Amino acid sequence: MSVPDAPPPAAAGGSANRASNWNVPNLITVVRILLAPLFIWMLLADGGADGPLRWTAAVLFVIAIATDGVDGAIARRNNLVTDLGKLLDPIADKVLTGGALVSLSILGELPWWVTIVILVREIGITVYRFVVIRQGVIAASRGGKIKTIVQSVAISFALFPLWTIFGDWIFWVNGILMTAAVILTVVTGIDYLWQAYRGRRANRAGA
């Protein structure tokens, strides 16, 4: 009598090895999202003046955006990577950076066209992620992660009232950093759409 073949490892493990959505990395990501309204309020509360609220808001932004690497590292180290986490992580980044950009534009410290260009790209890619979610979650690419880092650094420099310490030349630094962020935002957005298009063509060809 022949012995039935054993199921492949993926089937044998099944959903038993799948990480739960209720885990520490995802909780950290949710907290980052919830910190955004507080940070925005602190930034706008006194009209963006270079007082304690402005400094605190900037520090809060840095802490919230820096934990992006923390939740990802914990998830990978403990095998807690989930589809929900892959979706929430870039959303948290966009909520934080988007809130900061809009706030800076409201305060008149950042041209609205910069905010609009970045937000159109970020929101557009996020919407696309949800549209194709049934075909599988698309994780952030390496270029996208570099873009996020540059955006975070540029926004952090713009948030801290460093001109009170170093003088007006710091505005040149802010301008250079923000220009780099805009360029990377546009380039990685185009690359993302191109890679997605190629992937869909490959899937159709293999169907």
mmCIF file of C-alpha atoms in Angstrom:
data_model
loop_
_atom_site.group_PDB
_atom_site.id
_atom_site.type_symbol
_atom_site.label_atom_id
_atom_site.label_comp_id
_atom_site.label_asym_id
_atom_site.label_seq_id
_atom_site.Cartn_x
_atom_site.Cartn_y
_atom_site.Cartn_z
ATOM 1 C CA MET A 1 0.000 0.000 0.000
ATOM 2 C CA SER A 2 1.423 3.342 -0.992
ATOM 3 C CA VAL A 3 1.881 6.028 1.618
ATOM 4 C CA PRO A 4 0.297 9.385 0.745
ATOM 5 C CA ASP A 5 2.759 12.147 0.127
ATOM 6 C CA ALA A 6 3.251 14.479 3.068
ATOM 7 C CA PRO A 7 1.866 17.956 2.530
ATOM 8 C CA PRO A 8 4.393 20.635 1.638
ATOM 9 C CA PRO A 9 5.745 22.699 4.551
ATOM 10 C CA ALA A 10 3.636 25.729 3.669
ATOM 11 C CA ALA A 11 0.455 23.676 3.667
ATOM 12 C CA ALA A 12 1.427 21.699 6.739
ATOM 13 C CA GLY A 13 2.136 24.849 8.705
ATOM 14 C CA GLY A 14 -0.871 26.611 7.278
ATOM 15 C CA SER A 15 -2.225 29.495 9.211
ATOM 16 C CA ALA A 16 -0.818 28.097 12.450
ATOM 17 C CA ASN A 17 2.514 29.793 11.734
ATOM 18 C CA ARG A 18 0.935 33.032 10.598
ATOM 19 C CA ALA A 19 1.607 35.930 12.958
ATOM 20 C CA SER A 20 -1.386 37.508 14.645
ATOM 21 C CA ASN A 21 -2.289 41.079 13.736
ATOM 22 C CA TRP A 22 -2.452 41.803 17.467
ATOM 23 C CA ASN A 23 1.257 42.126 18.120
ATOM 24 C CA VAL A 24 3.739 44.673 19.463
ATOM 25 C CA PRO A 25 5.028 45.993 16.098
ATOM 26 C CA ASN A 26 1.512 46.711 14.866
ATOM 27 C CA LEU A 27 0.647 48.337 18.196
ATOM 28 C CA ILE A 28 3.662 50.630 17.863
ATOM 29 C CA THR A 29 2.528 51.554 14.359
ATOM 30 C CA VAL A 30 -0.981 52.375 15.579
ATOM 31 C CA VAL A 31 0.454 54.546 18.364
ATOM 32 C CA ARG A 32 2.498 56.421 15.760
ATOM 33 C CA ILE A 33 -0.689 57.158 13.830
ATOM 34 C CA LEU A 34 -2.484 58.330 16.976
ATOM 35 C CA LEU A 35 0.400 60.669 17.864
ATOM 36 C CA ALA A 36 -0.105 62.650 14.660
ATOM 37 C CA PRO A 37 -3.088 64.763 15.861
ATOM 38 C CA LEU A 38 -1.258 65.680 19.074
ATOM 39 C CA PHE A 39 1.868 66.683 17.208
ATOM 40 C CA ILE A 40 -0.130 68.781 14.716
ATOM 41 C CA TRP A 41 -2.033 70.559 17.482
ATOM 42 C CA MET A 42 1.169 71.422 19.324
ATOM 43 C CA LEU A 43 2.719 72.786 16.141
ATOM 44 C CA LEU A 44 -0.243 75.012 15.258
ATOM 45 C CA ALA A 45 -1.415 75.933 18.768
ATOM 46 C CA ASP A 46 0.646 79.111 19.062
ATOM 47 C CA GLY A 47 0.890 79.907 15.376
ATOM 48 C CA GLY A 48 4.175 78.070 14.931
ATOM 49 C CA ALA A 49 6.071 80.417 17.210
ATOM 50 C CA ASP A 50 9.531 79.229 18.226
ATOM 51 C CA GLY A 51 8.483 78.463 21.789
ATOM 52 C CA PRO A 52 8.190 75.320 23.917
ATOM 53 C CA LEU A 53 5.226 73.942 21.958
ATOM 54 C CA ARG A 54 7.124 74.175 18.669
ATOM 55 C CA TRP A 55 10.171 72.416 20.090
ATOM 56 C CA THR A 56 8.030 69.757 21.755
ATOM 57 C CA ALA A 57 6.073 69.160 18.553
ATOM 58 C CA ALA A 58 9.317 68.732 16.618
ATOM 59 C CA VAL A 59 10.702 66.284 19.180
ATOM 60 C CA LEU A 60 7.431 64.343 19.153
ATOM 61 C CA PHE A 61 7.560 64.112 15.361
ATOM 62 C CA VAL A 62 11.126 62.792 15.438
ATOM 63 C CA ILE A 63 10.232 60.182 18.057
ATOM 64 C CA ALA A 64 7.129 59.078 16.154
ATOM 65 C CA ILE A 65 8.877 58.861 12.794
ATOM 66 C CA ALA A 66 11.981 57.183 14.267
ATOM 67 C CA THR A 67 9.934 54.296 15.638
ATOM 68 C CA ASP A 68 9.289 53.287 12.030
ATOM 69 C CA GLY A 69 12.524 51.325 12.147
ATOM 70 C CA VAL A 70 11.749 49.951 15.601
ATOM 71 C CA ASP A 71 8.459 48.274 14.732
ATOM 72 C CA GLY A 72 9.894 46.845 11.526
ATOM 73 C CA ALA A 73 12.961 45.444 13.289
ATOM 74 C CA ILE A 74 10.856 43.828 16.017
ATOM 75 C CA ALA A 75 8.509 42.320 13.439
ATOM 76 C CA ARG A 76 11.329 40.805 11.381
ATOM 77 C CA ARG A 77 13.323 39.572 14.373
ATOM 78 C CA ASN A 78 10.351 37.828 15.976
ATOM 79 C CA ASN A 79 8.639 36.650 12.792
ATOM 80 C CA LEU A 80 5.706 38.996 13.395
ATOM 81 C CA VAL A 81 5.465 40.452 9.893
ATOM 82 C CA THR A 82 1.805 40.668 8.852
ATOM 83 C CA ASP A 83 -0.115 42.021 5.874
ATOM 84 C CA LEU A 84 -1.797 44.479 8.230
ATOM 85 C CA GLY A 85 1.592 45.711 9.376
ATOM 86 C CA LYS A 86 2.761 46.118 5.781
ATOM 87 C CA LEU A 87 -0.265 48.321 5.143
ATOM 88 C CA LEU A 88 -0.241 50.306 8.386
ATOM 89 C CA ASP A 89 3.486 51.062 8.355
ATOM 90 C CA PRO A 90 3.513 53.258 5.232
ATOM 91 C CA ILE A 91 0.160 54.759 6.259
ATOM 92 C CA ALA A 92 1.676 55.853 9.578
ATOM 93 C CA ASP A 93 4.562 57.482 7.722
ATOM 94 C CA LYS A 94 2.162 59.307 5.423
ATOM 95 C CA VAL A 95 -0.078 60.515 8.252
ATOM 96 C CA LEU A 96 2.913 61.923 10.119
ATOM 97 C CA THR A 97 4.708 63.455 7.153
ATOM 98 C CA GLY A 98 1.473 64.653 5.559
ATOM 99 C CA GLY A 99 0.334 66.299 8.771
ATOM 100 C CA ALA A 100 3.701 68.008 9.150
ATOM 101 C CA LEU A 101 3.774 69.247 5.555
ATOM 102 C CA VAL A 102 0.238 70.639 5.659
ATOM 103 C CA SER A 103 0.943 72.317 8.997
ATOM 104 C CA LEU A 104 4.136 73.921 7.684
ATOM 105 C CA SER A 105 2.239 75.199 4.644
ATOM 106 C CA ILE A 106 -0.535 76.586 6.850
ATOM 107 C CA LEU A 107 2.142 78.425 8.823
ATOM 108 C CA GLY A 108 3.544 79.829 5.575
ATOM 109 C CA GLU A 109 6.896 78.109 6.044
ATOM 110 C CA LEU A 110 6.601 75.692 3.122
ATOM 111 C CA PRO A 111 5.203 76.374 -0.369
ATOM 112 C CA TRP A 112 1.870 74.668 -0.914
ATOM 113 C CA TRP A 113 3.027 73.190 -4.217
ATOM 114 C CA VAL A 114 5.658 71.153 -2.367
ATOM 115 C CA THR A 115 3.034 69.796 0.011
ATOM 116 C CA ILE A 116 0.624 69.049 -2.836
ATOM 117 C CA VAL A 117 3.213 67.217 -4.953
ATOM 118 C CA ILE A 118 4.264 65.019 -2.052
ATOM 119 C CA LEU A 119 0.716 64.345 -0.850
ATOM 120 C CA VAL A 120 -0.570 63.474 -4.330
ATOM 121 C CA ARG A 121 2.186 60.905 -4.689
ATOM 122 C CA GLU A 122 1.785 59.472 -1.190
ATOM 123 C CA ILE A 123 -2.012 59.320 -1.207
ATOM 124 C CA GLY A 124 -2.068 57.982 -4.755
ATOM 125 C CA ILE A 125 0.293 55.120 -3.948
ATOM 126 C CA THR A 126 -1.604 54.327 -0.748
ATOM 127 C CA VAL A 127 -4.927 54.183 -2.609
ATOM 128 C CA TYR A 128 -3.337 51.936 -5.215
ATOM 129 C CA ARG A 129 -2.146 49.596 -2.455
ATOM 130 C CA PHE A 130 -5.731 49.196 -1.279
ATOM 131 C CA VAL A 131 -7.007 48.674 -4.826
ATOM 132 C CA VAL A 132 -4.651 45.758 -5.464
ATOM 133 C CA ILE A 133 -4.765 44.321 -1.940
ATOM 134 C CA ARG A 134 -6.584 41.199 -3.158
ATOM 135 C CA GLN A 135 -3.635 40.444 -5.406
ATOM 136 C CA GLY A 136 -1.237 40.698 -2.483
ATOM 137 C CA VAL A 137 0.134 43.494 -0.338
ATOM 138 C CA ILE A 138 2.946 45.460 -1.953
ATOM 139 C CA ALA A 139 5.607 46.198 0.634
ATOM 140 C CA ALA A 140 7.613 49.408 0.558
ATOM 141 C CA SER A 141 10.619 49.225 -1.771
ATOM 142 C CA ARG A 142 14.174 50.163 -0.822
ATOM 143 C CA GLY A 143 13.853 53.373 -2.815
ATOM 144 C CA GLY A 144 10.616 54.154 -1.028
ATOM 145 C CA LYS A 145 12.286 53.659 2.333
ATOM 146 C CA ILE A 146 15.150 55.980 1.356
ATOM 147 C CA LYS A 147 12.574 58.531 0.242
ATOM 148 C CA THR A 148 10.842 58.260 3.602
ATOM 149 C CA ILE A 149 14.129 58.823 5.446
ATOM 150 C CA VAL A 150 14.983 61.902 3.376
ATOM 151 C CA GLN A 151 11.467 63.266 3.830
ATOM 152 C CA SER A 152 11.707 62.710 7.575
ATOM 153 C CA VAL A 153 15.063 64.473 7.840
ATOM 154 C CA ALA A 154 13.887 67.397 5.698
ATOM 155 C CA ILE A 155 10.679 67.812 7.682
ATOM 156 C CA SER A 156 12.510 67.505 10.994
ATOM 157 C CA PHE A 157 14.877 70.320 10.017
ATOM 158 C CA ALA A 158 11.893 72.434 8.972
ATOM 159 C CA LEU A 159 10.029 71.760 12.215
ATOM 160 C CA PHE A 160 12.821 72.620 14.622
ATOM 161 C CA PRO A 161 13.246 76.423 14.889
ATOM 162 C CA LEU A 162 16.984 76.051 14.346
ATOM 163 C CA TRP A 163 17.226 79.568 12.923
ATOM 164 C CA THR A 164 17.027 80.825 16.493
ATOM 165 C CA ILE A 165 20.343 79.070 17.163
ATOM 166 C CA PHE A 166 22.248 79.020 13.865
ATOM 167 C CA GLY A 167 20.807 82.008 12.043
ATOM 168 C CA ASP A 168 19.042 82.420 8.710
ATOM 169 C CA TRP A 169 21.519 80.281 6.747
ATOM 170 C CA ILE A 170 19.697 77.226 8.097
ATOM 171 C CA PHE A 171 16.880 78.046 5.659
ATOM 172 C CA TRP A 172 19.261 77.156 2.817
ATOM 173 C CA VAL A 173 19.848 73.763 4.399
ATOM 174 C CA ASN A 174 16.099 73.280 4.770
ATOM 175 C CA GLY A 175 15.602 74.188 1.113
ATOM 176 C CA ILE A 176 18.220 71.726 -0.122
ATOM 177 C CA LEU A 177 16.830 68.904 2.007
ATOM 178 C CA MET A 178 13.244 69.562 0.947
ATOM 179 C CA THR A 179 14.253 69.717 -2.720
ATOM 180 C CA ALA A 180 15.922 66.318 -2.393
ATOM 181 C CA ALA A 181 12.784 64.984 -0.709
ATOM 182 C CA VAL A 182 10.549 66.223 -3.533
ATOM 183 C CA ILE A 183 12.792 64.738 -6.226
ATOM 184 C CA LEU A 184 12.941 61.355 -4.496
ATOM 185 C CA THR A 185 9.197 61.438 -3.919
ATOM 186 C CA VAL A 186 8.457 61.926 -7.615
ATOM 187 C CA VAL A 187 11.107 59.497 -8.891
ATOM 188 C CA THR A 188 10.167 56.672 -6.521
ATOM 189 C CA GLY A 189 6.483 57.237 -7.261
ATOM 190 C CA ILE A 190 7.068 56.790 -10.983
ATOM 191 C CA ASP A 191 9.259 53.749 -10.339
ATOM 192 C CA TYR A 192 6.608 52.230 -8.065
ATOM 193 C CA LEU A 193 3.917 52.556 -10.734
ATOM 194 C CA TRP A 194 6.244 51.149 -13.383
ATOM 195 C CA GLN A 195 7.133 48.131 -11.261
ATOM 196 C CA ALA A 196 3.459 47.568 -10.464
ATOM 197 C CA TYR A 197 2.601 47.747 -14.166
ATOM 198 C CA ARG A 198 5.320 45.231 -15.025
ATOM 199 C CA GLY A 199 4.127 42.941 -12.262
ATOM 200 C CA ARG A 200 0.547 42.984 -13.509
ATOM 201 C CA ARG A 201 1.683 42.271 -17.062
ATOM 202 C CA ALA A 202 3.741 39.333 -15.826
ATOM 203 C CA ASN A 203 0.767 37.983 -13.874
ATOM 204 C CA ARG A 204 -1.488 38.211 -16.912
ATOM 205 C CA ALA A 205 1.099 36.507 -19.091
ATOM 206 C CA GLY A 206 1.438 33.677 -16.592
ATOM 207 C CA ALA A 207 -2.307 33.233 -16.152
#
